[in-house]
Structures are given as C-alpha cells and as structure tokens.
PDB file of C-alpha atoms in Angstrom:
ATOM      1  CA  MET R  22       0.024  -0.073   0.048  1.00 51.00           C
ATOM      2  CA  SER R  23       1.254   3.484  -0.937  1.00 59.00           C
ATOM      3  CA  ALA R  24       1.216   6.097   1.534  1.00 69.00           C
ATOM      4  CA  GLN R  25      -0.800   9.392   1.168  1.00 83.00           C
ATOM      5  CA  ILE R  26       1.230  11.742  -0.990  1.00 89.00           C
ATOM      6  CA  SER R  27       2.105  15.161   0.119  1.00 92.00           C
ATOM      7  CA  VAL R  28       1.553  18.425  -1.718  1.00 93.00           C
ATOM      8  CA  SER R  29       5.153  18.600  -2.882  1.00 95.00           C
ATOM      9  CA  GLU R  30       4.979  14.932  -4.135  1.00 94.00           C
ATOM     10  CA  ARG R  31       1.856  15.766  -6.069  1.00 94.00           C
ATOM     11  CA  LYS R  32       3.565  18.714  -7.742  1.00 94.00           C
ATOM     12  CA  PHE R  33       6.576  16.617  -8.579  1.00 95.00           C
ATOM     13  CA  ILE R  34       4.447  13.896 -10.261  1.00 95.00           C
ATOM     14  CA  GLU R  35       2.408  16.380 -12.188  1.00 95.00           C
ATOM     15  CA  ARG R  36       5.590  18.112 -13.337  1.00 95.00           C
ATOM     16  CA  SER R  37       7.092  14.704 -14.465  1.00 95.00           C
ATOM     17  CA  ILE R  38       3.837  14.106 -16.482  1.00 95.00           C
ATOM     18  CA  ASP R  39       4.199  17.440 -18.138  1.00 94.00           C
ATOM     19  CA  LEU R  40       7.657  16.673 -19.252  1.00 94.00           C
ATOM     20  CA  ASP R  41       6.501  13.242 -20.475  1.00 95.00           C
ATOM     21  CA  CYS R  42       8.936  11.388 -18.270  1.00 95.00           C
ATOM     22  CA  ARG R  43       7.101   9.651 -15.415  1.00 95.00           C
ATOM     23  CA  LEU R  44       8.679   8.589 -12.163  1.00 93.00           C
ATOM     24  CA  ASP R  45       9.175   5.063 -13.267  1.00 94.00           C
ATOM     25  CA  GLY R  46      10.622   6.072 -16.831  1.00 95.00           C
ATOM     26  CA  ARG R  47       7.499   5.540 -18.865  1.00 96.00           C
ATOM     27  CA  SER R  48       6.112   8.161 -21.143  1.00 97.00           C
ATOM     28  CA  ARG R  49       2.502   9.361 -20.720  1.00 96.00           C
ATOM     29  CA  LEU R  50       1.050   6.549 -22.954  1.00 96.00           C
ATOM     30  CA  ASP R  51       3.282   3.669 -21.960  1.00 96.00           C
ATOM     31  CA  TYR R  52       1.760   0.598 -20.279  1.00 95.00           C
ATOM     32  CA  ARG R  53       3.633  -1.501 -17.708  1.00 95.00           C
ATOM     33  CA  PRO R  54       4.470  -4.968 -18.992  1.00 94.00           C
ATOM     34  CA  PHE R  55       1.965  -7.628 -17.905  1.00 95.00           C
ATOM     35  CA  GLU R  56       1.993 -11.348 -17.469  1.00 95.00           C
ATOM     36  CA  ILE R  57      -1.207 -13.363 -17.898  1.00 96.00           C
ATOM     37  CA  ASP R  58      -2.091 -17.144 -17.315  1.00 95.00           C
ATOM     38  CA  VAL R  59      -5.216 -18.974 -18.107  1.00 96.00           C
ATOM     39  CA  GLY R  60      -6.751 -22.202 -16.852  1.00 94.00           C
ATOM     40  CA  VAL R  61      -5.315 -21.511 -13.314  1.00 95.00           C
ATOM     41  CA  VAL R  62      -8.676 -22.454 -11.349  1.00 95.00           C
ATOM     42  CA  PRO R  63      -9.353 -26.194 -12.243  1.00 92.00           C
ATOM     43  CA  GLN R  64     -12.952 -26.027 -10.732  1.00 91.00           C
ATOM     44  CA  ALA R  65     -14.059 -23.131 -13.113  1.00 95.00           C
ATOM     45  CA  ASN R  66     -15.245 -23.350 -16.542  1.00 95.00           C
ATOM     46  CA  GLY R  67     -12.568 -20.760 -17.438  1.00 96.00           C
ATOM     47  CA  SER R  68     -10.030 -18.557 -15.538  1.00 97.00           C
ATOM     48  CA  ALA R  69      -7.078 -16.244 -15.862  1.00 97.00           C
ATOM     49  CA  HIS R  70      -4.692 -14.546 -13.606  1.00 97.00           C
ATOM     50  CA  ILE R  71      -2.994 -11.135 -14.583  1.00 97.00           C
ATOM     51  CA  LYS R  72       0.037  -9.521 -13.002  1.00 97.00           C
ATOM     52  CA  LEU R  73       0.255  -5.693 -14.134  1.00 96.00           C
ATOM     53  CA  GLY R  74       3.125  -4.284 -12.071  1.00 94.00           C
ATOM     54  CA  PRO R  75       2.154  -4.771  -8.311  1.00 94.00           C
ATOM     55  CA  THR R  76      -1.579  -5.247  -9.450  1.00 95.00           C
ATOM     56  CA  GLN R  77      -2.831  -8.963  -9.440  1.00 96.00           C
ATOM     57  CA  VAL R  78      -6.206 -10.014 -10.370  1.00 97.00           C
ATOM     58  CA  LEU R  79      -7.831 -13.473 -10.555  1.00 97.00           C
ATOM     59  CA  VAL R  80     -10.953 -14.149 -12.669  1.00 97.00           C
ATOM     60  CA  GLY R  81     -12.957 -17.232 -12.708  1.00 97.00           C
ATOM     61  CA  VAL R  82     -15.846 -18.056 -15.143  1.00 97.00           C
ATOM     62  CA  ARG R  83     -18.703 -20.370 -14.162  1.00 96.00           C
ATOM     63  CA  VAL R  84     -21.580 -21.479 -16.254  1.00 95.00           C
ATOM     64  CA  GLU R  85     -24.924 -22.562 -14.822  1.00 94.00           C
ATOM     65  CA  ILE R  86     -28.418 -23.420 -16.484  1.00 93.00           C
ATOM     66  CA  GLY R  87     -30.903 -20.826 -15.429  1.00 93.00           C
ATOM     67  CA  GLU R  88     -33.817 -18.902 -16.755  1.00 92.00           C
ATOM     68  CA  PRO R  89     -33.491 -15.948 -19.224  1.00 93.00           C
ATOM     69  CA  ASP R  90     -34.556 -12.415 -18.338  1.00 92.00           C
ATOM     70  CA  ALA R  91     -38.237 -12.018 -19.050  1.00 90.00           C
ATOM     71  CA  LYS R  92     -37.555  -8.944 -21.210  1.00 90.00           C
ATOM     72  CA  LYS R  93     -34.872 -10.750 -23.308  1.00 90.00           C
ATOM     73  CA  PRO R  94     -36.237 -14.370 -23.509  1.00 91.00           C
ATOM     74  CA  ASP R  95     -33.913 -15.094 -26.617  1.00 92.00           C
ATOM     75  CA  GLN R  96     -30.714 -14.364 -24.700  1.00 92.00           C
ATOM     76  CA  GLY R  97     -28.516 -15.758 -22.095  1.00 93.00           C
ATOM     77  CA  ARG R  98     -27.305 -13.834 -19.149  1.00 94.00           C
ATOM     78  CA  VAL R  99     -23.948 -12.443 -17.814  1.00 95.00           C
ATOM     79  CA  PHE R 100     -23.335 -11.722 -14.109  1.00 95.00           C
ATOM     80  CA  CYS R 101     -20.177 -10.113 -12.720  1.00 95.00           C
ATOM     81  CA  SER R 102     -18.818  -9.895  -9.304  1.00 95.00           C
ATOM     82  CA  VAL R 103     -15.725  -8.188  -7.860  1.00 95.00           C
ATOM     83  CA  ASP R 104     -14.237  -8.815  -4.444  1.00 93.00           C
ATOM     84  CA  TRP R 105     -11.195  -7.814  -2.679  1.00 90.00           C
ATOM     85  CA  CYS R 106      -8.493  -9.999  -1.010  1.00 84.00           C
ATOM     86  CA  GLY R 107      -7.670  -8.817   2.457  1.00 71.00           C
ATOM     87  CA  SER R 108      -4.111  -7.628   1.290  1.00 58.00           C
ATOM     88  CA  SER R 109      -5.735  -5.236  -1.305  1.00 57.00           C
ATOM     89  CA  ASP R 110      -7.921  -3.338   1.347  1.00 53.00           C
ATOM     90  CA  GLY R 111      -5.083  -0.793   1.631  1.00 53.00           C
ATOM     91  CA  TRP R 112      -5.975   0.598  -1.739  1.00 53.00           C
ATOM     92  CA  ILE R 113      -9.555   1.473  -0.418  1.00 53.00           C
ATOM     93  CA  GLN R 114      -7.983   2.938   2.809  1.00 49.00           C
ATOM     94  CA  LEU R 115      -5.714   5.039   0.743  1.00 50.00           C
ATOM     95  CA  HIS R 116      -8.390   6.600  -1.414  1.00 53.00           C
ATOM     96  CA  THR R 117     -10.942   7.107   1.495  1.00 50.00           C
ATOM     97  CA  LEU R 118      -9.033   7.737   4.672  1.00 44.00           C
ATOM     98  CA  ALA R 119      -5.934   9.814   5.368  1.00 44.00           C
ATOM     99  CA  GLY R 120      -4.066   8.965   8.580  1.00 44.00           C
ATOM    100  CA  SER R 121      -6.411   6.093   9.504  1.00 47.00           C
ATOM    101  CA  THR R 122      -6.116   5.055  13.092  1.00 49.00           C
ATOM    102  CA  GLY R 123      -7.803   1.624  12.481  1.00 53.00           C
ATOM    103  CA  ASN R 124     -10.784   2.220  14.841  1.00 61.00           C
ATOM    104  CA  SER R 125     -14.147   0.409  14.327  1.00 67.00           C
ATOM    105  CA  LYS R 126     -15.802   3.502  12.853  1.00 69.00           C
ATOM    106  CA  GLU R 127     -13.006   3.960  10.204  1.00 64.00           C
ATOM    107  CA  ALA R 128     -13.128   0.184   9.455  1.00 66.00           C
ATOM    108  CA  ALA R 129     -16.914   0.376   8.921  1.00 70.00           C
ATOM    109  CA  GLU R 130     -16.519   3.373   6.455  1.00 69.00           C
ATOM    110  CA  VAL R 131     -13.714   1.572   4.571  1.00 64.00           C
ATOM    111  CA  LYS R 132     -16.043  -1.606   4.264  1.00 72.00           C
ATOM    112  CA  HIS R 133     -18.854   0.687   3.055  1.00 70.00           C
ATOM    113  CA  VAL R 134     -16.713   2.258   0.328  1.00 73.00           C
ATOM    114  CA  GLN R 135     -15.359  -1.050  -0.533  1.00 75.00           C
ATOM    115  CA  GLY R 136     -18.949  -2.240  -1.424  1.00 79.00           C
ATOM    116  CA  VAL R 137     -19.698   0.943  -3.369  1.00 83.00           C
ATOM    117  CA  VAL R 138     -16.402   0.592  -5.372  1.00 83.00           C
ATOM    118  CA  SER R 139     -17.153  -3.147  -5.922  1.00 86.00           C
ATOM    119  CA  ALA R 140     -20.668  -2.441  -7.341  1.00 88.00           C
ATOM    120  CA  SER R 141     -19.267   0.334  -9.617  1.00 87.00           C
ATOM    121  CA  LEU R 142     -16.609  -1.979 -11.014  1.00 89.00           C
ATOM    122  CA  GLU R 143     -19.117  -4.844 -11.471  1.00 90.00           C
ATOM    123  CA  GLN R 144     -21.453  -2.528 -13.564  1.00 89.00           C
ATOM    124  CA  ARG R 145     -18.533  -1.062 -15.651  1.00 88.00           C
ATOM    125  CA  LEU R 146     -17.262  -4.723 -16.181  1.00 90.00           C
ATOM    126  CA  LYS R 147     -20.662  -6.028 -17.388  1.00 88.00           C
ATOM    127  CA  ARG R 148     -21.068  -2.962 -19.893  1.00 85.00           C
ATOM    128  CA  CYS R 149     -17.632  -3.857 -21.145  1.00 85.00           C
ATOM    129  CA  LEU R 150     -18.200  -7.521 -21.745  1.00 85.00           C
ATOM    130  CA  VAL R 151     -21.612  -7.190 -23.140  1.00 82.00           C
ATOM    131  CA  PRO R 152     -21.835  -3.631 -24.763  1.00 72.00           C
ATOM    132  CA  GLU R 153     -25.061  -2.250 -25.717  1.00 67.00           C
ATOM    133  CA  ILE R 154     -24.747  -0.757 -29.331  1.00 57.00           C
ATOM    134  CA  PRO R 155     -27.170   2.212 -29.821  1.00 56.00           C
ATOM    135  CA  GLU R 156     -29.558   2.110 -32.757  1.00 55.00           C
ATOM    136  CA  LYS R 157     -27.923   5.280 -34.185  1.00 55.00           C
ATOM    137  CA  ALA R 158     -24.252   4.228 -33.770  1.00 51.00           C
ATOM    138  CA  THR R 159     -21.534   6.785 -34.524  1.00 51.00           C
ATOM    139  CA  ALA R 160     -18.231   6.062 -36.397  1.00 47.00           C
ATOM    140  CA  PHE R 161     -16.715   5.113 -33.183  1.00 44.00           C
ATOM    141  CA  HIS R 162     -19.110   2.479 -32.297  1.00 47.00           C
ATOM    142  CA  SER R 163     -18.519  -1.196 -33.047  1.00 45.00           C
ATOM    143  CA  THR R 164     -20.962  -3.513 -34.912  1.00 50.00           C
ATOM    144  CA  SER R 165     -19.628  -6.453 -32.718  1.00 54.00           C
ATOM    145  CA  LYS R 166     -21.555  -6.966 -29.483  1.00 60.00           C
ATOM    146  CA  GLY R 167     -18.913  -9.259 -27.703  1.00 77.00           C
ATOM    147  CA  LEU R 168     -20.281 -12.271 -26.412  1.00 85.00           C
ATOM    148  CA  ASN R 169     -23.233 -13.838 -28.511  1.00 88.00           C
ATOM    149  CA  LEU R 170     -25.968 -14.071 -25.866  1.00 91.00           C
ATOM    150  CA  GLU R 171     -28.332 -15.598 -28.423  1.00 92.00           C
ATOM    151  CA  SER R 172     -26.120 -18.684 -28.451  1.00 91.00           C
ATOM    152  CA  LEU R 173     -26.451 -19.236 -24.811  1.00 93.00           C
ATOM    153  CA  VAL R 174     -30.182 -20.007 -25.106  1.00 92.00           C
ATOM    154  CA  LEU R 175     -31.086 -23.799 -24.661  1.00 91.00           C
ATOM    155  CA  VAL R 176     -34.875 -23.374 -24.599  1.00 89.00           C
ATOM    156  CA  ALA R 177     -36.220 -19.988 -25.771  1.00 86.00           C
ATOM    157  CA  GLY R 178     -38.022 -18.187 -22.857  1.00 87.00           C
ATOM    158  CA  SER R 179     -37.354 -21.209 -20.576  1.00 89.00           C
ATOM    159  CA  ARG R 180     -33.713 -22.220 -20.161  1.00 91.00           C
ATOM    160  CA  CYS R 181     -30.393 -20.663 -20.960  1.00 93.00           C
ATOM    161  CA  TRP R 182     -26.791 -20.517 -19.750  1.00 93.00           C
ATOM    162  CA  ASN R 183     -25.941 -18.068 -17.127  1.00 95.00           C
ATOM    163  CA  VAL R 184     -22.341 -16.971 -17.291  1.00 96.00           C
ATOM    164  CA  MET R 185     -20.822 -15.816 -13.845  1.00 96.00           C
ATOM    165  CA  VAL R 186     -17.628 -13.778 -14.202  1.00 97.00           C
ATOM    166  CA  ASP R 187     -16.122 -13.554 -10.610  1.00 97.00           C
ATOM    167  CA  CYS R 188     -13.170 -11.307 -10.072  1.00 96.00           C
ATOM    168  CA  LEU R 189     -10.825 -11.307  -7.080  1.00 96.00           C
ATOM    169  CA  ILE R 190      -8.464  -8.379  -6.622  1.00 95.00           C
ATOM    170  CA  LEU R 191      -5.330  -9.884  -5.026  1.00 95.00           C
ATOM    171  CA  SER R 192      -3.268  -6.627  -4.816  1.00 93.00           C
ATOM    172  CA  ALA R 193      -4.003  -3.069  -6.070  1.00 91.00           C
ATOM    173  CA  GLY R 194      -0.974  -1.377  -7.452  1.00 92.00           C
ATOM    174  CA  GLY R 195      -2.869   1.035  -9.710  1.00 93.00           C
ATOM    175  CA  ASN R 196      -5.034   0.604 -12.739  1.00 95.00           C
ATOM    176  CA  VAL R 197      -7.175  -2.122 -11.252  1.00 95.00           C
ATOM    177  CA  PHE R 198     -10.136  -1.844 -13.699  1.00 95.00           C
ATOM    178  CA  ASP R 199      -8.138  -2.226 -16.794  1.00 96.00           C
ATOM    179  CA  ALA R 200      -6.349  -5.300 -15.269  1.00 97.00           C
ATOM    180  CA  ILE R 201      -9.892  -6.735 -14.479  1.00 96.00           C
ATOM    181  CA  SER R 202     -11.033  -6.248 -18.058  1.00 96.00           C
ATOM    182  CA  ILE R 203      -7.903  -7.824 -19.570  1.00 96.00           C
ATOM    183  CA  ALA R 204      -8.064 -10.921 -17.235  1.00 97.00           C
ATOM    184  CA  ALA R 205     -11.912 -11.217 -17.832  1.00 96.00           C
ATOM    185  CA  ARG R 206     -11.497 -11.239 -21.558  1.00 96.00           C
ATOM    186  CA  ALA R 207      -8.675 -13.971 -21.362  1.00 96.00           C
ATOM    187  CA  ALA R 208     -10.842 -16.077 -18.858  1.00 97.00           C
ATOM    188  CA  LEU R 209     -13.844 -15.823 -21.149  1.00 96.00           C
ATOM    189  CA  GLN R 210     -11.770 -17.060 -24.049  1.00 94.00           C
ATOM    190  CA  ASN R 211     -10.589 -19.960 -21.966  1.00 95.00           C
ATOM    191  CA  THR R 212     -14.191 -20.915 -20.917  1.00 95.00           C
ATOM    192  CA  THR R 213     -15.768 -24.143 -22.183  1.00 93.00           C
ATOM    193  CA  ILE R 214     -19.534 -25.068 -21.957  1.00 93.00           C
ATOM    194  CA  PRO R 215     -20.638 -28.634 -21.657  1.00 91.00           C
ATOM    195  CA  LYS R 216     -22.729 -29.745 -24.621  1.00 89.00           C
ATOM    196  CA  VAL R 217     -26.463 -30.212 -23.883  1.00 87.00           C
ATOM    197  CA  LYS R 218     -28.872 -32.703 -25.383  1.00 85.00           C
ATOM    198  CA  ILE R 219     -32.509 -31.526 -25.434  1.00 82.00           C
ATOM    199  CA  ILE R 220     -34.971 -34.368 -24.766  1.00 82.00           C
ATOM    200  CA  ALA R 221     -38.699 -33.939 -25.352  1.00 76.00           C
ATOM    201  CA  GLY R 222     -40.778 -34.726 -22.279  1.00 68.00           C
ATOM    202  CA  GLU R 223     -43.877 -36.625 -22.060  1.00 69.00           C
ATOM    203  CA  ASP R 224     -46.165 -33.654 -21.812  1.00 67.00           C
ATOM    204  CA  ASP R 225     -46.555 -31.171 -24.587  1.00 64.00           C
ATOM    205  CA  GLY R 226     -43.918 -28.276 -24.459  1.00 65.00           C
ATOM    206  CA  GLU R 227     -41.904 -30.037 -21.689  1.00 74.00           C
ATOM    207  CA  VAL R 228     -38.347 -30.805 -22.276  1.00 78.00           C
ATOM    208  CA  GLU R 229     -35.463 -32.246 -20.336  1.00 80.00           C
ATOM    209  CA  LEU R 230     -31.802 -31.260 -20.559  1.00 83.00           C
ATOM    210  CA  GLU R 231     -29.151 -33.778 -20.485  1.00 81.00           C
ATOM    211  CA  LEU R 232     -25.550 -32.558 -19.907  1.00 81.00           C
ATOM    212  CA  SER R 233     -22.750 -34.580 -21.356  1.00 77.00           C
ATOM    213  CA  ASP R 234     -20.505 -36.558 -18.951  1.00 78.00           C
ATOM    214  CA  ASP R 235     -17.482 -36.390 -21.166  1.00 78.00           C
ATOM    215  CA  PRO R 236     -15.309 -33.362 -19.953  1.00 77.00           C
ATOM    216  CA  MET R 237     -13.975 -33.117 -23.533  1.00 82.00           C
ATOM    217  CA  ASP R 238     -17.397 -32.823 -25.101  1.00 84.00           C
ATOM    218  CA  CYS R 239     -17.704 -29.182 -24.782  1.00 89.00           C
ATOM    219  CA  GLU R 240     -17.648 -26.065 -26.892  1.00 91.00           C
ATOM    220  CA  LYS R 241     -16.098 -22.509 -26.464  1.00 92.00           C
ATOM    221  CA  LEU R 242     -18.180 -19.396 -25.722  1.00 92.00           C
ATOM    222  CA  GLU R 243     -19.271 -17.840 -29.060  1.00 91.00           C
ATOM    223  CA  GLY R 244     -17.938 -14.335 -29.512  1.00 89.00           C
ATOM    224  CA  ALA R 245     -15.475 -14.400 -26.649  1.00 91.00           C
ATOM    225  CA  GLU R 246     -12.685 -13.261 -29.039  1.00 90.00           C
ATOM    226  CA  HIS R 247     -14.691 -10.249 -29.849  1.00 90.00           C
ATOM    227  CA  VAL R 248     -14.957  -9.152 -26.111  1.00 92.00           C
ATOM    228  CA  PRO R 249     -13.527  -5.768 -25.495  1.00 92.00           C
ATOM    229  CA  LEU R 250     -10.996  -4.754 -23.004  1.00 92.00           C
ATOM    230  CA  CYS R 251     -10.704  -1.392 -21.246  1.00 95.00           C
ATOM    231  CA  VAL R 252      -8.266   1.381 -21.508  1.00 97.00           C
ATOM    232  CA  THR R 253      -8.436   4.064 -18.933  1.00 96.00           C
ATOM    233  CA  LEU R 254      -6.995   7.491 -19.564  1.00 97.00           C
ATOM    234  CA  THR R 255      -6.228   9.535 -16.325  1.00 96.00           C
ATOM    235  CA  LYS R 256      -6.148  13.317 -16.558  1.00 95.00           C
ATOM    236  CA  VAL R 257      -3.512  14.682 -14.077  1.00 92.00           C
ATOM    237  CA  GLY R 258      -2.935  18.280 -13.248  1.00 84.00           C
ATOM    238  CA  SER R 259      -4.327  21.505 -14.609  1.00 80.00           C
ATOM    239  CA  LYS R 260      -2.980  20.930 -18.070  1.00 85.00           C
ATOM    240  CA  ASN R 261      -4.607  18.704 -20.796  1.00 85.00           C
ATOM    241  CA  TYR R 262      -2.157  15.893 -20.238  1.00 93.00           C
ATOM    242  CA  TYR R 263      -3.354  12.412 -19.508  1.00 96.00           C
ATOM    243  CA  ILE R 264      -1.749   9.147 -18.856  1.00 97.00           C
ATOM    244  CA  VAL R 265      -2.519   5.331 -19.221  1.00 97.00           C
ATOM    245  CA  ASP R 266      -1.919   2.640 -16.590  1.00 97.00           C
ATOM    246  CA  PRO R 267      -1.339   4.921 -13.476  1.00 96.00           C
ATOM    247  CA  THR R 268       0.562   3.967 -10.372  1.00 95.00           C
ATOM    248  CA  PRO R 269      -1.254   4.304  -7.009  1.00 93.00           C
ATOM    249  CA  GLU R 270       0.708   7.634  -6.562  1.00 94.00           C
ATOM    250  CA  GLU R 271      -0.568   9.013 -10.054  1.00 95.00           C
ATOM    251  CA  GLU R 272      -4.041   7.967  -9.200  1.00 94.00           C
ATOM    252  CA  GLN R 273      -3.970  10.210  -6.153  1.00 92.00           C
ATOM    253  CA  CYS R 274      -3.244  13.072  -8.489  1.00 93.00           C
ATOM    254  CA  SER R 275      -6.052  12.377 -10.924  1.00 93.00           C
ATOM    255  CA  THR R 276      -8.794  14.946 -11.847  1.00 92.00           C
ATOM    256  CA  LEU R 277     -10.753  12.681 -14.017  1.00 93.00           C
ATOM    257  CA  GLN R 278     -10.620   9.289 -15.778  1.00 94.00           C
ATOM    258  CA  LEU R 279     -12.048   8.340 -19.070  1.00 95.00           C
ATOM    259  CA  THR R 280     -12.468   4.502 -19.681  1.00 95.00           C
ATOM    260  CA  VAL R 281     -12.843   3.263 -23.318  1.00 95.00           C
ATOM    261  CA  ALA R 282     -13.851  -0.306 -24.221  1.00 94.00           C
ATOM    262  CA  VAL R 283     -12.089  -1.372 -27.346  1.00 93.00           C
ATOM    263  CA  ASN R 284     -12.543  -4.706 -29.279  1.00 91.00           C
ATOM    264  CA  ASP R 285     -10.192  -6.647 -31.459  1.00 90.00           C
ATOM    265  CA  LEU R 286     -11.255  -4.678 -34.468  1.00 89.00           C
ATOM    266  CA  GLY R 287     -10.185  -1.435 -32.814  1.00 89.00           C
ATOM    267  CA  SER R 288     -13.737  -0.267 -32.482  1.00 90.00           C
ATOM    268  CA  VAL R 289     -15.009   1.562 -29.485  1.00 91.00           C
ATOM    269  CA  CYS R 290     -17.765  -0.532 -27.586  1.00 89.00           C
ATOM    270  CA  GLY R 291     -18.371   1.958 -24.682  1.00 88.00           C
ATOM    271  CA  VAL R 292     -17.055   5.103 -23.016  1.00 91.00           C
ATOM    272  CA  SER R 293     -17.560   6.105 -19.317  1.00 90.00           C
ATOM    273  CA  LYS R 294     -16.154   9.004 -17.189  1.00 91.00           C
ATOM    274  CA  THR R 295     -15.495   9.421 -13.571  1.00 87.00           C
ATOM    275  CA  GLY R 296     -14.379  12.506 -11.726  1.00 84.00           C
ATOM    276  CA  VAL R 297     -16.037  15.937 -11.326  1.00 80.00           C
ATOM    277  CA  ASN R 298     -14.065  17.802 -13.961  1.00 82.00           C
ATOM    278  CA  GLY R 299     -15.452  18.178 -17.527  1.00 84.00           C
ATOM    279  CA  LEU R 300     -13.781  17.454 -20.967  1.00 88.00           C
ATOM    280  CA  GLU R 301     -13.640  19.747 -24.089  1.00 89.00           C
ATOM    281  CA  PRO R 302     -15.106  17.913 -27.192  1.00 90.00           C
ATOM    282  CA  MET R 303     -11.727  17.991 -29.089  1.00 92.00           C
ATOM    283  CA  SER R 304      -9.915  16.608 -25.922  1.00 92.00           C
ATOM    284  CA  LEU R 305     -12.486  13.816 -25.782  1.00 94.00           C
ATOM    285  CA  ILE R 306     -12.166  12.850 -29.264  1.00 94.00           C
ATOM    286  CA  GLN R 307      -8.311  12.720 -29.072  1.00 95.00           C
ATOM    287  CA  MET R 308      -8.615  10.519 -25.907  1.00 96.00           C
ATOM    288  CA  ILE R 309     -10.802   8.117 -27.575  1.00 96.00           C
ATOM    289  CA  LYS R 310      -8.499   7.745 -30.571  1.00 96.00           C
ATOM    290  CA  ASP R 311      -5.502   7.250 -28.298  1.00 97.00           C
ATOM    291  CA  ALA R 312      -7.388   4.626 -26.318  1.00 96.00           C
ATOM    292  CA  GLN R 313      -8.320   2.842 -29.510  1.00 95.00           C
ATOM    293  CA  LYS R 314      -4.612   2.554 -30.574  1.00 96.00           C
ATOM    294  CA  ILE R 315      -3.538   1.418 -27.266  1.00 96.00           C
ATOM    295  CA  GLY R 316      -6.468  -1.039 -26.923  1.00 95.00           C
ATOM    296  CA  GLU R 317      -5.406  -2.650 -30.179  1.00 95.00           C
ATOM    297  CA  LEU R 318      -1.809  -2.942 -28.980  1.00 95.00           C
ATOM    298  CA  LEU R 319      -3.003  -4.592 -25.657  1.00 96.00           C
ATOM    299  CA  ILE R 320      -5.150  -7.133 -27.438  1.00 95.00           C
ATOM    300  CA  ALA R 321      -2.397  -8.118 -29.677  1.00 94.00           C
ATOM    301  CA  GLU R 322       0.132  -8.314 -26.708  1.00 94.00           C
ATOM    302  CA  GLN R 323      -2.486 -10.470 -24.740  1.00 94.00           C
ATOM    303  CA  ASP R 324      -3.122 -12.756 -27.589  1.00 91.00           C
ATOM    304  CA  ASN R 325       0.611 -13.200 -28.286  1.00 91.00           C
ATOM    305  CA  LEU R 326       1.124 -13.988 -24.564  1.00 90.00           C
ATOM    306  CA  LEU R 327      -1.459 -16.569 -24.592  1.00 86.00           C
ATOM    307  CA  ASN R 328      -0.342 -17.954 -27.973  1.00 86.00           C
ATOM    308  CA  GLU R 329       3.109 -18.541 -26.560  1.00 81.00           C
ATOM    309  CA  LYS R 330       1.667 -20.692 -23.742  1.00 69.00           C
ATOM    310  CA  GLY R 331      -0.198 -22.706 -26.416  1.00 61.00           C
ATOM    311  CA  PRO R 332      -3.754 -22.755 -27.493  1.00 53.00           C
ATOM    312  CA  ILE R 333      -6.382 -21.601 -25.068  1.00 49.00           C
ATOM    313  CA  GLN R 334      -7.977 -24.871 -23.801  1.00 48.00           C
TER     314      GLN R 334
END
C-alpha cells in the first residue's frame, strides 16, 4: 500500500507528466509490462490470472443453467462480481481515509466504500463484456457485441446458460479496472461449456436437458474473441495531459478518468467518465482515438502471450 502523498510529491508527479517522463521512466501513454495465465482454477469453466506491475487480479468464469430475463427471452445472461482480497484493502483505505487510526468506525467506513467501489466495478465490467450498441451508432461504435448471448439460449424463454464472471483483486498497485477487463477477456476465451442434449418430455412443451458426462465434449463461448478490454486514460494536473496505466501515486493526482472499451477490431464499444471535471469535445475525441490505438496493442500483446503458452484450452 502506498502512503498518502504530500503536496510537494503531487507537484513533482504532475511536473514529471508535463515533461512526458514519469517517475518509473515511462512516457504518458506507456503501459507497464503484464503477465497473464489461463486455466489456473481447475474447478472453474474458465479462468485467468494477470500481473500488471504490483496489481494482481484473478478471474474465474462459471456457467450454470438458469432462466433468461423475461424482457430478453432469446438471450442468455451474464453476471459479474468483484471482491477484494484482504491484502488489497489498503487501496480502499488510501482513497478514502488519510491518517487512519484503524478504529471500528473507520473500518466500517472502509467496508462501506469497498462495497460501493465493487458495485461500480461490476457495472462497468458488465457494460464492457456485453456492450449495448445504440440504434444510431456513430463512427466510433462497433458492430460487434462481444459475447453472443443468443447462442447461450437452450430453450427459448425457458432455459439458458448463465455466465458468472467472478473477479478477485489480489493486490491493487494501480489501474485495477483495466487489469480486471484484460483478465476477464482472457478467462472468457478460456471458458468451455458442456454440450447439452434436449429431450422432449412426455407432456406437450415439456423438455429435459441432458448434460454430457464427457469433460472433452464441450464448446467455446461464441464471441469471446470479440469481447472488448478497457483502456483508462487518467487526466493529471491542470493542463490537458493524460496518462494510461497509472501507479497508485499517480491515481491520487487524478482529476478525471475516461474509460474506453475497445474490441479486437479497434472499434469503440463503450465510454464512461469518472471525476467531477469536464472535458472539451476535441480533447474527448483525441483521448478516444489514443485509447483505440492502445487497446489494439494491448489485445495483440495479450493474444501473443496466450499463444506462446499454447492454445487456449
């Protein structure tokens, strides 16, 4: 856990970003090297572990048969959860309490903020994994919707596959959400679903589902290769400079963050902003363009890392 930075440290960090030479030697748009492994949780249908600097995230994917949403009877469902390992609680304390004494009141406040942050991360992750494309899409929007939810339907309006994406933040060393999205994309590509045989029941309209007992008799998630990952641009200081993949110290200097979901085609699948400051239209457009370029590079690097380890099983 990094300590709360002083005013002098803040100015020093802002100055280094102005000069395009961050404290760890990176330029403003440089990512830290990352490592990723898949199939690390044998009990899950798919899993991935990422190390991005000091940040570590473990993602497990489970599939269960359930009922589709009444409003979308022809689609399967995706659920996301984000939890924190005990060793990562310091990130929450750092962003909520300065000079914490560790009493019960402060502990309760940290727990409350942890829940709020987790809920926000869950919502942002789901929008990234299953982006909703508006009817009047702009040039920035993608025609790909990531996971093919229609392919998850077993019996229309009655039975479907529910995909549970469970994320555990093992350590938070900056840029947690981007790490989650990269690991989630790899875990979904690693996910397999048992083949199901639909048997007509004795009564009209009644069916029975028979799952294959053969662990090799399975199929991949359709559309997993088109799932976007997120690139978060963090604006620091009073000038129009922004960075990617911030360290915890740089995050403390943030005035706003713009998160852009980018797929394997380099198309934008979603944009969200956090922070109280606004953005000028031209700055917003340039940030999105930079995020597109970085997103394409990250996807290529992720795919290369996984290919070096062999085919995703």
